[in-house]
JSON list of C-alpha atoms in Angstrom, two decimals:
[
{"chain": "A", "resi": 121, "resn": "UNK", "atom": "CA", "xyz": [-9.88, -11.21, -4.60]},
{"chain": "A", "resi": 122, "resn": "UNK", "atom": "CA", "xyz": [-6.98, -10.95, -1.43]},
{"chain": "A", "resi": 123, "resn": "UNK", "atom": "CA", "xyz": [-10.04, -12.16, 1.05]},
{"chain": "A", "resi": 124, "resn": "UNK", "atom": "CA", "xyz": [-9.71, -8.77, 2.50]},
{"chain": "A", "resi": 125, "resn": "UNK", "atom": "CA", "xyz": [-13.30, -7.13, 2.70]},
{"chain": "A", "resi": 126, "resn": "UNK", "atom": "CA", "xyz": [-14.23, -3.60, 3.29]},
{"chain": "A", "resi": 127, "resn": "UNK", "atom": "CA", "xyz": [-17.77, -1.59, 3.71]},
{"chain": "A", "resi": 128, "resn": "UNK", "atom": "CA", "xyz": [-19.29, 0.80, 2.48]},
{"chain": "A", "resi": 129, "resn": "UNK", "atom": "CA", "xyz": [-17.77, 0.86, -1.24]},
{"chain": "A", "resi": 130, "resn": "UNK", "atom": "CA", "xyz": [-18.50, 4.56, -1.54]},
{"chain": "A", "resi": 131, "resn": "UNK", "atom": "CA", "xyz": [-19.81, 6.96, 1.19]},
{"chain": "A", "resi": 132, "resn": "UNK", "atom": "CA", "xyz": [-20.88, 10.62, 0.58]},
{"chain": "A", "resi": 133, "resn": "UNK", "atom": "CA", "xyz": [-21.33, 13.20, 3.38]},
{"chain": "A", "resi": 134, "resn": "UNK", "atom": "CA", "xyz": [-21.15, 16.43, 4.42]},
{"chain": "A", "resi": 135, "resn": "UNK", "atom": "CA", "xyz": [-19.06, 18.48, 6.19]},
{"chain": "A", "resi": 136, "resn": "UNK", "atom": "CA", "xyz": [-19.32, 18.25, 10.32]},
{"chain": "A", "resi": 137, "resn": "UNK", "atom": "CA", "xyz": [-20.35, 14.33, 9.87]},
{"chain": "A", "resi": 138, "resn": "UNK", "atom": "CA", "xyz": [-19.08, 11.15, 11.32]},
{"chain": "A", "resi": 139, "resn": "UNK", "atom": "CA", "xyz": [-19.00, 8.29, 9.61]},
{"chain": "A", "resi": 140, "resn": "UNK", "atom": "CA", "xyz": [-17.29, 4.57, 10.04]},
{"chain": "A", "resi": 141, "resn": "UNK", "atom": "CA", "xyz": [-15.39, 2.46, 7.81]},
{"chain": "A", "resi": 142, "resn": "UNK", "atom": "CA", "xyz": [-15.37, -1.24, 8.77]},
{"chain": "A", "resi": 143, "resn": "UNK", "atom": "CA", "xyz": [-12.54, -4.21, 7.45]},
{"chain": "A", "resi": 144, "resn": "UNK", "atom": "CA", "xyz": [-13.10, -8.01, 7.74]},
{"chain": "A", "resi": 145, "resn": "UNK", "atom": "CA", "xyz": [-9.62, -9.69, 7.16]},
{"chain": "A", "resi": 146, "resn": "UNK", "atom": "CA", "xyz": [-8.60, -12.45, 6.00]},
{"chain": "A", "resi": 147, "resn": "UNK", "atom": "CA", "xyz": [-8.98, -15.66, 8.02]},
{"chain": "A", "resi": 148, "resn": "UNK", "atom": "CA", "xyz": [-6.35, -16.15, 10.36]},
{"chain": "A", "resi": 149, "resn": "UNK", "atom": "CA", "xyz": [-4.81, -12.86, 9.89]},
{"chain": "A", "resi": 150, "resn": "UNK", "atom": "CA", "xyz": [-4.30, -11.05, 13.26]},
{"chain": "A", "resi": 151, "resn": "UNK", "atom": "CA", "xyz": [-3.06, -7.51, 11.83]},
{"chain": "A", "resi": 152, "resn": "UNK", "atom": "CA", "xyz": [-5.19, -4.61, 10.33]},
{"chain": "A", "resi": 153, "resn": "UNK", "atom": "CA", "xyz": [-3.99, -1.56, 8.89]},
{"chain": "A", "resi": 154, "resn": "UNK", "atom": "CA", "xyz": [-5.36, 1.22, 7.33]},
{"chain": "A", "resi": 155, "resn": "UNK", "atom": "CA", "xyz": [-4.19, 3.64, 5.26]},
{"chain": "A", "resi": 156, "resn": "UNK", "atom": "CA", "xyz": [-5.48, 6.59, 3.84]},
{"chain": "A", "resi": 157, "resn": "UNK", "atom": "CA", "xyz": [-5.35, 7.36, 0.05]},
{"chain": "A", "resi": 158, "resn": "UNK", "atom": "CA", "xyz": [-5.93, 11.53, -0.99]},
{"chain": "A", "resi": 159, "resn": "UNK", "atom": "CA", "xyz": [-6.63, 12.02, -4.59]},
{"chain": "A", "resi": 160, "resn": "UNK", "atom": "CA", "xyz": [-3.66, 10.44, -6.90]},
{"chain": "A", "resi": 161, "resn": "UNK", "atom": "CA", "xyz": [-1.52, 10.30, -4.15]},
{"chain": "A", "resi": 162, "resn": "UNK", "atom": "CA", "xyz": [0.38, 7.27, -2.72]},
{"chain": "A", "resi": 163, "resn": "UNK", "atom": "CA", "xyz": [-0.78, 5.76, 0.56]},
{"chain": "A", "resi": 164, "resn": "UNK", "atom": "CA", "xyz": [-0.14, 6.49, 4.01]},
{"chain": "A", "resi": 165, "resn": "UNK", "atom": "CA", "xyz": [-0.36, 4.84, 6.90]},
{"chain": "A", "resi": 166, "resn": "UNK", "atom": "CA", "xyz": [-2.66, 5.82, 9.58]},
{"chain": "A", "resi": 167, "resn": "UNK", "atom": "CA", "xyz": [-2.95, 2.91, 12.07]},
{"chain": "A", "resi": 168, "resn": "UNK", "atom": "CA", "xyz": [-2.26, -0.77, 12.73]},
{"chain": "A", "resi": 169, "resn": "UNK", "atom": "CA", "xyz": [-4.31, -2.89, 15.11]},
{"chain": "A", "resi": 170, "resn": "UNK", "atom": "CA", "xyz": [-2.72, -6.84, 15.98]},
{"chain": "A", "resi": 171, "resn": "UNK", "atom": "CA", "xyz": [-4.85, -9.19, 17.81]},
{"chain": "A", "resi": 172, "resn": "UNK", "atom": "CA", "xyz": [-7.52, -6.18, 19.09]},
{"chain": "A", "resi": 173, "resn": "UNK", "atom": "CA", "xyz": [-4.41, -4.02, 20.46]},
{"chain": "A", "resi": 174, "resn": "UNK", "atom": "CA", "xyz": [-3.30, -1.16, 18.91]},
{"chain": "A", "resi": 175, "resn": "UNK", "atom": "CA", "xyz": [0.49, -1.56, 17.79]},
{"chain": "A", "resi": 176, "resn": "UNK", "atom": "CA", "xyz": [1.66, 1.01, 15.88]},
{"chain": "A", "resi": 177, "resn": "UNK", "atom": "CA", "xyz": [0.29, 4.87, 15.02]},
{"chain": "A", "resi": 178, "resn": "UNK", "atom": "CA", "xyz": [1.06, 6.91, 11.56]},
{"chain": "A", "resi": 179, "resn": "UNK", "atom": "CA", "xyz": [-0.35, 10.62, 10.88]},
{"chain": "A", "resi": 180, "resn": "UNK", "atom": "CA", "xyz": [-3.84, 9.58, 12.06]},
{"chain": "A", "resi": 181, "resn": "UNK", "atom": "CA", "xyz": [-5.60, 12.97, 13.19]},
{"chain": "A", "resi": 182, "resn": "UNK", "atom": "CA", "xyz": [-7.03, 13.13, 16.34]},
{"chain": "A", "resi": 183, "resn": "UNK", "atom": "CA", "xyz": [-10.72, 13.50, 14.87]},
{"chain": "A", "resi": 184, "resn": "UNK", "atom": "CA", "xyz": [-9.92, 9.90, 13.45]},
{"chain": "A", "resi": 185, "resn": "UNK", "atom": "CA", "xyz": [-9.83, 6.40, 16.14]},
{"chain": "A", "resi": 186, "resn": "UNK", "atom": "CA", "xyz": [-9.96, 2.80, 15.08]},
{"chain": "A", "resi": 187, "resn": "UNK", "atom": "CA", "xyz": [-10.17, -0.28, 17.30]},
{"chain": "A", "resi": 188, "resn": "UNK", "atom": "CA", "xyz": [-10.07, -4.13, 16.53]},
{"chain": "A", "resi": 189, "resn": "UNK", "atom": "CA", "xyz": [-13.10, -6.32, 17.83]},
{"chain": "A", "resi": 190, "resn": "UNK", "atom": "CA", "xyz": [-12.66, -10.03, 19.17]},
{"chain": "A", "resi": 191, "resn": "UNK", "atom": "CA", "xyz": [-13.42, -11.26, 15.83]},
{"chain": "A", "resi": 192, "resn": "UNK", "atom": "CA", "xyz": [-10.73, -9.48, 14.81]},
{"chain": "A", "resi": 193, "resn": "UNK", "atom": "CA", "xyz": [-12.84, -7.46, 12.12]},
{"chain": "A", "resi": 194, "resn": "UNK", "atom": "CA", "xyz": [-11.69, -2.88, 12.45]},
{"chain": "A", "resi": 195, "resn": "UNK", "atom": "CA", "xyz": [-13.22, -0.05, 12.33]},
{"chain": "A", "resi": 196, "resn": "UNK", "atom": "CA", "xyz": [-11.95, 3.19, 11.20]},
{"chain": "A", "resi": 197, "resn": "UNK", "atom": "CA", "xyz": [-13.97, 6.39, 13.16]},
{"chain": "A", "resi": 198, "resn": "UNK", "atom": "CA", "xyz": [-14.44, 9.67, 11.58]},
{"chain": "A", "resi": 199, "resn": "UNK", "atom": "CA", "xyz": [-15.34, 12.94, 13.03]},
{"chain": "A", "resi": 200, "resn": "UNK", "atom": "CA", "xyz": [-16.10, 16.41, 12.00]},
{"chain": "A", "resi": 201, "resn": "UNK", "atom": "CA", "xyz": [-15.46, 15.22, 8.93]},
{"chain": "A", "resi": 202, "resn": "UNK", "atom": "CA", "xyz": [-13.72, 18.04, 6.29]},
{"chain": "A", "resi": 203, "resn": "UNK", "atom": "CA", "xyz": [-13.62, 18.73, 2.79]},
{"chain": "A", "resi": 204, "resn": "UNK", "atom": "CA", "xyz": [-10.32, 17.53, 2.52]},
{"chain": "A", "resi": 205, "resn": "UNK", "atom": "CA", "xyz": [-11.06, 14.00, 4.41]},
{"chain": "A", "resi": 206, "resn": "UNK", "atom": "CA", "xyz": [-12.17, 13.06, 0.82]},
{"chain": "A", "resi": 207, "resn": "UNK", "atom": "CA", "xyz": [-10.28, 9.89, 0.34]},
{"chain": "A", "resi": 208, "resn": "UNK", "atom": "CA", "xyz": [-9.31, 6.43, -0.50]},
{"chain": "A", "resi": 209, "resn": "UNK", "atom": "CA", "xyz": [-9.46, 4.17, 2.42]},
{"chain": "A", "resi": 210, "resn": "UNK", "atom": "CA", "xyz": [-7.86, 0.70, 2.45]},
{"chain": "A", "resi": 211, "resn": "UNK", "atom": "CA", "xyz": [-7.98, -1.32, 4.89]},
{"chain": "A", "resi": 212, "resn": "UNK", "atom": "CA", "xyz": [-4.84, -4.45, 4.50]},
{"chain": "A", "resi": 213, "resn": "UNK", "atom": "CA", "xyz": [-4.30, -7.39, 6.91]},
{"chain": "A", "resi": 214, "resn": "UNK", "atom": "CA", "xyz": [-1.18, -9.86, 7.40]},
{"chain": "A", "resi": 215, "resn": "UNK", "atom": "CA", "xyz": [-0.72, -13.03, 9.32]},
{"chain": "A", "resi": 216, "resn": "UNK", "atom": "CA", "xyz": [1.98, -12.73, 12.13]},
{"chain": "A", "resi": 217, "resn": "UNK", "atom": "CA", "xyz": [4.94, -15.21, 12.24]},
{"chain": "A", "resi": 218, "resn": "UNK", "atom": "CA", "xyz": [6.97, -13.44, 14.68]},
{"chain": "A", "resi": 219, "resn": "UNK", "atom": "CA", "xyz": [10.54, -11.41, 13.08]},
{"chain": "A", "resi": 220, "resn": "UNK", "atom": "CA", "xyz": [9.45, -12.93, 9.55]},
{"chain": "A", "resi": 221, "resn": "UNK", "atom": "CA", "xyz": [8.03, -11.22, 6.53]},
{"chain": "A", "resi": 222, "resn": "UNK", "atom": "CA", "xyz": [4.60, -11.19, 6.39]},
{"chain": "A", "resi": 223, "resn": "UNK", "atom": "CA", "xyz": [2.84, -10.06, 3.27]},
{"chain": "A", "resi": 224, "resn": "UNK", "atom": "CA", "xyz": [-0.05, -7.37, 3.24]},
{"chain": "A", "resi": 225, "resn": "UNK", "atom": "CA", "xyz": [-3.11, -8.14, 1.86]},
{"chain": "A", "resi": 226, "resn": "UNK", "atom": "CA", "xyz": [-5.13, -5.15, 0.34]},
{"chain": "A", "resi": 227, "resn": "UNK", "atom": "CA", "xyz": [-9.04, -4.79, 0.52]},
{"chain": "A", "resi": 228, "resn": "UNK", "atom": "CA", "xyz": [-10.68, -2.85, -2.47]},
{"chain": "A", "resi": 229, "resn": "UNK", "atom": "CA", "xyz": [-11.08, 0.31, -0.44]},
{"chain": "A", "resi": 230, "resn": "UNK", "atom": "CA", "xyz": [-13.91, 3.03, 0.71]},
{"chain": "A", "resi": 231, "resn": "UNK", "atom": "CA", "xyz": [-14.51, 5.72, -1.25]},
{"chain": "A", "resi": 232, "resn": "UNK", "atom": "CA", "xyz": [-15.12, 8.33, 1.20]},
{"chain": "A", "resi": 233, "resn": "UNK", "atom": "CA", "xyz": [-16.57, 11.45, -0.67]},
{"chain": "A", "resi": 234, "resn": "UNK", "atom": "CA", "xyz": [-16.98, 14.99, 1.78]},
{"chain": "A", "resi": 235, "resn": "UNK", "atom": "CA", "xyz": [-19.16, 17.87, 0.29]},
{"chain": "B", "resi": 1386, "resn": "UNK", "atom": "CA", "xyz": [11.85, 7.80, 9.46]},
{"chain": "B", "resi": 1387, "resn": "UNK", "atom": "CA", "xyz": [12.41, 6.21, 5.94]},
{"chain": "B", "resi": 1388, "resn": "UNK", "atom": "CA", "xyz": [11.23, 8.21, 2.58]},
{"chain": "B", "resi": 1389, "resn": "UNK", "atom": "CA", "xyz": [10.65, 6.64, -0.81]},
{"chain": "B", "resi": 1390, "resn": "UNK", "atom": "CA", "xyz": [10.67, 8.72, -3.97]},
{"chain": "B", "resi": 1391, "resn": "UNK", "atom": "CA", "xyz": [9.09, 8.51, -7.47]},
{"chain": "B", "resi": 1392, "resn": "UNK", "atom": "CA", "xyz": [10.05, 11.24, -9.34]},
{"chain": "B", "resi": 1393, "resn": "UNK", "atom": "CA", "xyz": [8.72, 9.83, -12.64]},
{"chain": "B", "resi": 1394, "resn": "UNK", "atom": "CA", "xyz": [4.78, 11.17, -11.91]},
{"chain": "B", "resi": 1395, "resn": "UNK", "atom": "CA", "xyz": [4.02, 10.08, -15.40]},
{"chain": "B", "resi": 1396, "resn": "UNK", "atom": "CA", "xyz": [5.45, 7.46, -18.37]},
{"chain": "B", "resi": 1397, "resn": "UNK", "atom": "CA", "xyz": [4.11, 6.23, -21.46]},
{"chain": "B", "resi": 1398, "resn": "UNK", "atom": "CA", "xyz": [5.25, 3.42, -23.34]},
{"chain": "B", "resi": 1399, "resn": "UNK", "atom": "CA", "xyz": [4.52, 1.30, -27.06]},
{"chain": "B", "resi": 1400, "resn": "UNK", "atom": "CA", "xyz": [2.89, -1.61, -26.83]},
{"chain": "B", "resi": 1401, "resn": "UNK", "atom": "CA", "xyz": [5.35, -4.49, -26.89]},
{"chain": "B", "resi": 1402, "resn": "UNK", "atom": "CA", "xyz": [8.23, -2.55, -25.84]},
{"chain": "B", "resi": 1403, "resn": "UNK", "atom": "CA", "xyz": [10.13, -2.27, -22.26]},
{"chain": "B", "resi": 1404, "resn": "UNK", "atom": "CA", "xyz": [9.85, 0.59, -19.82]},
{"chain": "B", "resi": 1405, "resn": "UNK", "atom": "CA", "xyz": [11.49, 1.41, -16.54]},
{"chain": "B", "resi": 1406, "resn": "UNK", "atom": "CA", "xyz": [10.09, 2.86, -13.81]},
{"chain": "B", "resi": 1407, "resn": "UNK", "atom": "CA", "xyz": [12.39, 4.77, -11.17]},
{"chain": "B", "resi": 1408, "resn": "UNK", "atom": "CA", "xyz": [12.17, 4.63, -7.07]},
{"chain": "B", "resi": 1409, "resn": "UNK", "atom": "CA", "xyz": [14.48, 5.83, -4.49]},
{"chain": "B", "resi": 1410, "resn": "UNK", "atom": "CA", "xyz": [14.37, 5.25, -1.08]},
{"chain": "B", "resi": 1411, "resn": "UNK", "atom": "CA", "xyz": [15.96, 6.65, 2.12]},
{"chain": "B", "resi": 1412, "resn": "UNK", "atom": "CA", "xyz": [16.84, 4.29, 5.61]},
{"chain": "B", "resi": 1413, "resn": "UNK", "atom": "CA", "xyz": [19.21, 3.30, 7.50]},
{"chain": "B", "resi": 1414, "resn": "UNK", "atom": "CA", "xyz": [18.10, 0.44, 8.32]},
{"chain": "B", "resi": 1415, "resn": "UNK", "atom": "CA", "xyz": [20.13, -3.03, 6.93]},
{"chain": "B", "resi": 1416, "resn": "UNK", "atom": "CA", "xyz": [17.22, -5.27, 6.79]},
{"chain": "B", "resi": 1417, "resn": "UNK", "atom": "CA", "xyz": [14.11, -4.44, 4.83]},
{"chain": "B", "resi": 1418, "resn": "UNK", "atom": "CA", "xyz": [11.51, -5.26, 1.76]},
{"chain": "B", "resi": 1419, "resn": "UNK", "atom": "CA", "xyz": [10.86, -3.07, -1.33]},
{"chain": "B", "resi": 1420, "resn": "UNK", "atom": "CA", "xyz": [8.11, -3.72, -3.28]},
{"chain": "B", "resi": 1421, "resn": "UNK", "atom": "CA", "xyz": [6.02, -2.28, -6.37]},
{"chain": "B", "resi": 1422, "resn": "UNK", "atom": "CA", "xyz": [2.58, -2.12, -6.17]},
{"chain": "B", "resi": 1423, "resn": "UNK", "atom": "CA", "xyz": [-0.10, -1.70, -9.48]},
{"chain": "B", "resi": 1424, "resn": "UNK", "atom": "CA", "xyz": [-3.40, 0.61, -8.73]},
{"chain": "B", "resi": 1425, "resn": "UNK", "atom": "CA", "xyz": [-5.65, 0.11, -11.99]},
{"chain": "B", "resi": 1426, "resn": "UNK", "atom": "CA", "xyz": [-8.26, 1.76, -12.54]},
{"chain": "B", "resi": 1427, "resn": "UNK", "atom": "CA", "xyz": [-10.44, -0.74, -9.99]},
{"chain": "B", "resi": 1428, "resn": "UNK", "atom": "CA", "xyz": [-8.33, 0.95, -7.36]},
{"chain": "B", "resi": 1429, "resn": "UNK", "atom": "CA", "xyz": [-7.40, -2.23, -6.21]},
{"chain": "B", "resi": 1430, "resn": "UNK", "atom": "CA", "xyz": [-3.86, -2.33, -5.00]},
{"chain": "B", "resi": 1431, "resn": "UNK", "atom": "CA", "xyz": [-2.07, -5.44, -6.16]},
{"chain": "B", "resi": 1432, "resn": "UNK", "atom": "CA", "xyz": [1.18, -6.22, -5.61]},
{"chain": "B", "resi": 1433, "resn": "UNK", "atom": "CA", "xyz": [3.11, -7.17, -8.54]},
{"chain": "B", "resi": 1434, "resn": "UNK", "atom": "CA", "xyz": [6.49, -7.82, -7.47]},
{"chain": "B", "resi": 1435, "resn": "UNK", "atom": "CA", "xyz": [8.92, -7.31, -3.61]},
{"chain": "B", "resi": 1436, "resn": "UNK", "atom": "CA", "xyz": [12.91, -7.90, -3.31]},
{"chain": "B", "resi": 1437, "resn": "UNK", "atom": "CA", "xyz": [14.61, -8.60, -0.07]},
{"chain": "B", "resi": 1438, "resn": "UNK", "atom": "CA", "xyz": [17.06, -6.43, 0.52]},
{"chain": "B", "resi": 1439, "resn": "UNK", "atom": "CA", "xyz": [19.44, -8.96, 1.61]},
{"chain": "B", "resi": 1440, "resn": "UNK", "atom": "CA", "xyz": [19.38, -11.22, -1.36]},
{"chain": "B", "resi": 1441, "resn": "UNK", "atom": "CA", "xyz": [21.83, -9.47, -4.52]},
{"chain": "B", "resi": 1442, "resn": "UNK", "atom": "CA", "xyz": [20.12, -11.40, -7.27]},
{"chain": "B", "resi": 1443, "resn": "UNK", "atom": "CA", "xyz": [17.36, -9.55, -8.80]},
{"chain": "B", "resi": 1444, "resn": "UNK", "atom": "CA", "xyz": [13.50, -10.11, -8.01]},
{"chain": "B", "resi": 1445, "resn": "UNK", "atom": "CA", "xyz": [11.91, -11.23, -11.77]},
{"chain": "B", "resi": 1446, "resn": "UNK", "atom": "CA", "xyz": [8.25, -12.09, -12.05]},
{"chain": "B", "resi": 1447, "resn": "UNK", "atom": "CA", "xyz": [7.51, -12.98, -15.87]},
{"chain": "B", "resi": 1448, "resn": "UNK", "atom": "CA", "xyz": [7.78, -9.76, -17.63]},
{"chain": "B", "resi": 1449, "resn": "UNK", "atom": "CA", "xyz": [8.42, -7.63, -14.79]},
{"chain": "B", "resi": 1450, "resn": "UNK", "atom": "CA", "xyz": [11.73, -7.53, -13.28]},
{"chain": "B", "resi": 1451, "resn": "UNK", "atom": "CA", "xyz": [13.83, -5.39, -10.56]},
{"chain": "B", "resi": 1452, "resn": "UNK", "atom": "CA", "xyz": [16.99, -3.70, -10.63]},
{"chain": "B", "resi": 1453, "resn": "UNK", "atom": "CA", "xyz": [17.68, -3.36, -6.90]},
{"chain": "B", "resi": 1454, "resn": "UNK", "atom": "CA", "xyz": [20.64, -1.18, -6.23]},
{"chain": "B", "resi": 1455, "resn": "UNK", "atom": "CA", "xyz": [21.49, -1.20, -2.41]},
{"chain": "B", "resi": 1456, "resn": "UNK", "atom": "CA", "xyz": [24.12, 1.07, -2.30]},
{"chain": "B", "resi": 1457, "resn": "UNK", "atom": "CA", "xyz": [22.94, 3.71, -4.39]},
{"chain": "B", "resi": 1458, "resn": "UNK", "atom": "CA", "xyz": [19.12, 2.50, -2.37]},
{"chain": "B", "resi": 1459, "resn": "UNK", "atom": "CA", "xyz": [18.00, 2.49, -6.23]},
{"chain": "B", "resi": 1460, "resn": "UNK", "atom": "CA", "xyz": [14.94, 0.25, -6.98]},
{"chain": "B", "resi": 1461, "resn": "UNK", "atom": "CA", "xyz": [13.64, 0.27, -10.27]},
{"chain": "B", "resi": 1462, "resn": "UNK", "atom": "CA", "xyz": [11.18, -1.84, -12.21]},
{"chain": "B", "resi": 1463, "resn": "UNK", "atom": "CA", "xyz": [11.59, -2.91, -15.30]},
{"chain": "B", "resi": 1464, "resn": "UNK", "atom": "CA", "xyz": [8.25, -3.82, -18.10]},
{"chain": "B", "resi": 1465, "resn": "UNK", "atom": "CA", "xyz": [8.78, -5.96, -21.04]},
{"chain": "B", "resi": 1466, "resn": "UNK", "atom": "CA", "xyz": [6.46, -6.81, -23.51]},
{"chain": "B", "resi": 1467, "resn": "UNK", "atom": "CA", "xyz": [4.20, -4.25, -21.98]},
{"chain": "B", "resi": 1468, "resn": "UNK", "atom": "CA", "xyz": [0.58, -5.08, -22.94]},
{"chain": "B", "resi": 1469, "resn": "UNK", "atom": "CA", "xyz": [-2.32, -2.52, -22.42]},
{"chain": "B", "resi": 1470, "resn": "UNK", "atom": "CA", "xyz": [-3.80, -4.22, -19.16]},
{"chain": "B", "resi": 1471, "resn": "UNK", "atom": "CA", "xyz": [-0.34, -2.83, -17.31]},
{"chain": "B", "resi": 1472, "resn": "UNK", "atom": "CA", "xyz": [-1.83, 0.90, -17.81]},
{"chain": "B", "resi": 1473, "resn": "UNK", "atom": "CA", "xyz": [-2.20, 1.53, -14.20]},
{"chain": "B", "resi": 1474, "resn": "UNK", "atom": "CA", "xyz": [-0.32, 3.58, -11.62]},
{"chain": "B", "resi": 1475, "resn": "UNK", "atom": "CA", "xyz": [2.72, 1.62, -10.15]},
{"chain": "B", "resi": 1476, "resn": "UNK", "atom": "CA", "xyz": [3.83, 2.55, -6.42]},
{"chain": "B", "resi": 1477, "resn": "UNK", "atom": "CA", "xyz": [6.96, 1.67, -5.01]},
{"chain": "B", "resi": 1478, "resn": "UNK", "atom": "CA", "xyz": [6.62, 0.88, -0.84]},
{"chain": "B", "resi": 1479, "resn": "UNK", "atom": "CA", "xyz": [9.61, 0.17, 1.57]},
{"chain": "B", "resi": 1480, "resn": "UNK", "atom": "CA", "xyz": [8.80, -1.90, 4.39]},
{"chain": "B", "resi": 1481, "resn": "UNK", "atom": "CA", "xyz": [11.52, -2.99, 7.51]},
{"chain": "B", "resi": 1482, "resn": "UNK", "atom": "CA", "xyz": [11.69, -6.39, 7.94]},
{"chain": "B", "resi": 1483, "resn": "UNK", "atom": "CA", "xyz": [10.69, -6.54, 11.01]},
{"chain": "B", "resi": 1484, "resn": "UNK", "atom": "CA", "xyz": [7.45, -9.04, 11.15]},
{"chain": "B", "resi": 1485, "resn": "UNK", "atom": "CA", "xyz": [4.12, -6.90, 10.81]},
{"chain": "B", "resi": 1486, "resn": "UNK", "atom": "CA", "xyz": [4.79, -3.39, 9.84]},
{"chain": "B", "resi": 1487, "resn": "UNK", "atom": "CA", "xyz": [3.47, -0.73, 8.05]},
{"chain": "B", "resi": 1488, "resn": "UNK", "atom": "CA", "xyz": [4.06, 0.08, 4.76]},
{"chain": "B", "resi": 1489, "resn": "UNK", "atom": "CA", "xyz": [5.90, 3.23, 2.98]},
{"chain": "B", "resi": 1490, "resn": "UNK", "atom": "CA", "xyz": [4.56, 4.61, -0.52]},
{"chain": "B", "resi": 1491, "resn": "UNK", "atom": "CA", "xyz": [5.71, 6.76, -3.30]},
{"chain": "B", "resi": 1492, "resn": "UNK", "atom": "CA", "xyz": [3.59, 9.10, -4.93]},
{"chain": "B", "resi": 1493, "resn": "UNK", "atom": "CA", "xyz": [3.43, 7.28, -7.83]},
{"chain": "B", "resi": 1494, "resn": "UNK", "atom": "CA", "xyz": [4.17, 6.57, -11.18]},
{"chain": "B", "resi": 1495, "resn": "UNK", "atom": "CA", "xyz": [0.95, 7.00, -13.67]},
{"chain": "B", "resi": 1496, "resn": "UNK", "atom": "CA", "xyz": [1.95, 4.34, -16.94]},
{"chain": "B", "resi": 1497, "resn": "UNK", "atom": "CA", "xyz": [0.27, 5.01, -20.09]},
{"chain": "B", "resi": 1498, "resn": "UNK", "atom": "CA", "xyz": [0.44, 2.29, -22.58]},
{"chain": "B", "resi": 1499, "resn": "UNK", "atom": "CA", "xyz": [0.49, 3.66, -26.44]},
{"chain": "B", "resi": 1500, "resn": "UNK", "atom": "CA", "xyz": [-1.09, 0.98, -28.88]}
]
């Protein structure tokens, strides 16, 4: 268990839908990122939120927006959802100790199913 | 933008015996991480071993072990003893060294493990 914790586990919808992922991190960690998983691919980064400010932006469409809450817990936001939308989501979170490695921590992922 | 390559999509291996698994990466940055991560069938992405790219000696974590090649930006991962729990797909990820920052996959590597 990394102490990373994402909901829904699975989520099935239809075409035209929104729907919302959400991430709790782990305590203490101020950085969430999320990255998108397509069917046996590898992962890609979509966004990264530090501290409830957005810091850094990947190939995140524009019918997808996150943001980072006070209690530091993220949500992921999509929108006219499509067929190929149909994903893997992880969410990850890292402390931050300025210039210095910090490790990513890896939640167990939504299952985002679009029919 | 940095690129990391798997061009091994698929290995299989005997139980008991050693495998290698093959990543390439492209930056030009000087300071960085490389890392492999294993994706069992939970999904769950754990990471099983990272190498700094300014230390020389190789990364070794029981039976898995590195052979990190900074010249040739070579990073391969080397299985011994493989048991059938390691079935999983392995993903190689670059990440600068630069305090919080995202996280660049391969496609993967799918390992079979032949009892």
């Amino acid at each position: 268990d990394s102490g990373v914790t994402q909901t829904p586990k699975h989520l099935i919808t239809a075409t035209g839908q929104r729907v919302t992922l959400r991430c709790s991190p782990r305590s203490g960690d101020l950085s969430v990122y999320w990255y998108q998983q397509s069917l046996d691919q590898g992962l890609q980064f979509l966004i990264q939120y530090y501290n409830g400010e957005e810091r850094a932006k990947g190939n995140i469409l524009e019918r997808f927006s996150a943001q980072q809450f006070p209690d530091l817990h993220s949500e992921l936001n999509l929108s006219s959802l499509e067929l190929g939308d149909s994903a893997l989501y992880f969410c990850a979170s890292s402390v931050d100790h300025g210039s210095s490695y910090n490790e990513q921590f890896f939640g167990p992922g939504t299952r985002l199913t679009v029919l | 933008a940095q690129t990391v390559t798997q061009s091994q999509p698929e290995m299989s291996v005997q139980e008991a015996e050693t495998v290698t698994l093959s990543c390439t990466y492209d930056t030009s940055e000087s300071d960085y991480y490389l890392f492999w991560y294993k994706q069992p069938p939970s999904r769950q992405m754990i990471l099983v071993i990272r190498q700094e790219a300014y230390k020389q000696q190789n990364a070794t974590e029981n039976r898995f072990s590195v052979n990190f090649q900074k010249a040739a930006k070579s990073f391969s991962l080397k299985i011994s003893d493989s048991q059938l729990g390691d079935a999983a797909m392995y993903f190689c990820a670059y990440g600068r060294n630069f305090g919080n920052e995202k996280l660049t996959f391969g496609t993967g590597t799918r390992l079979t493990i032949i009892p």
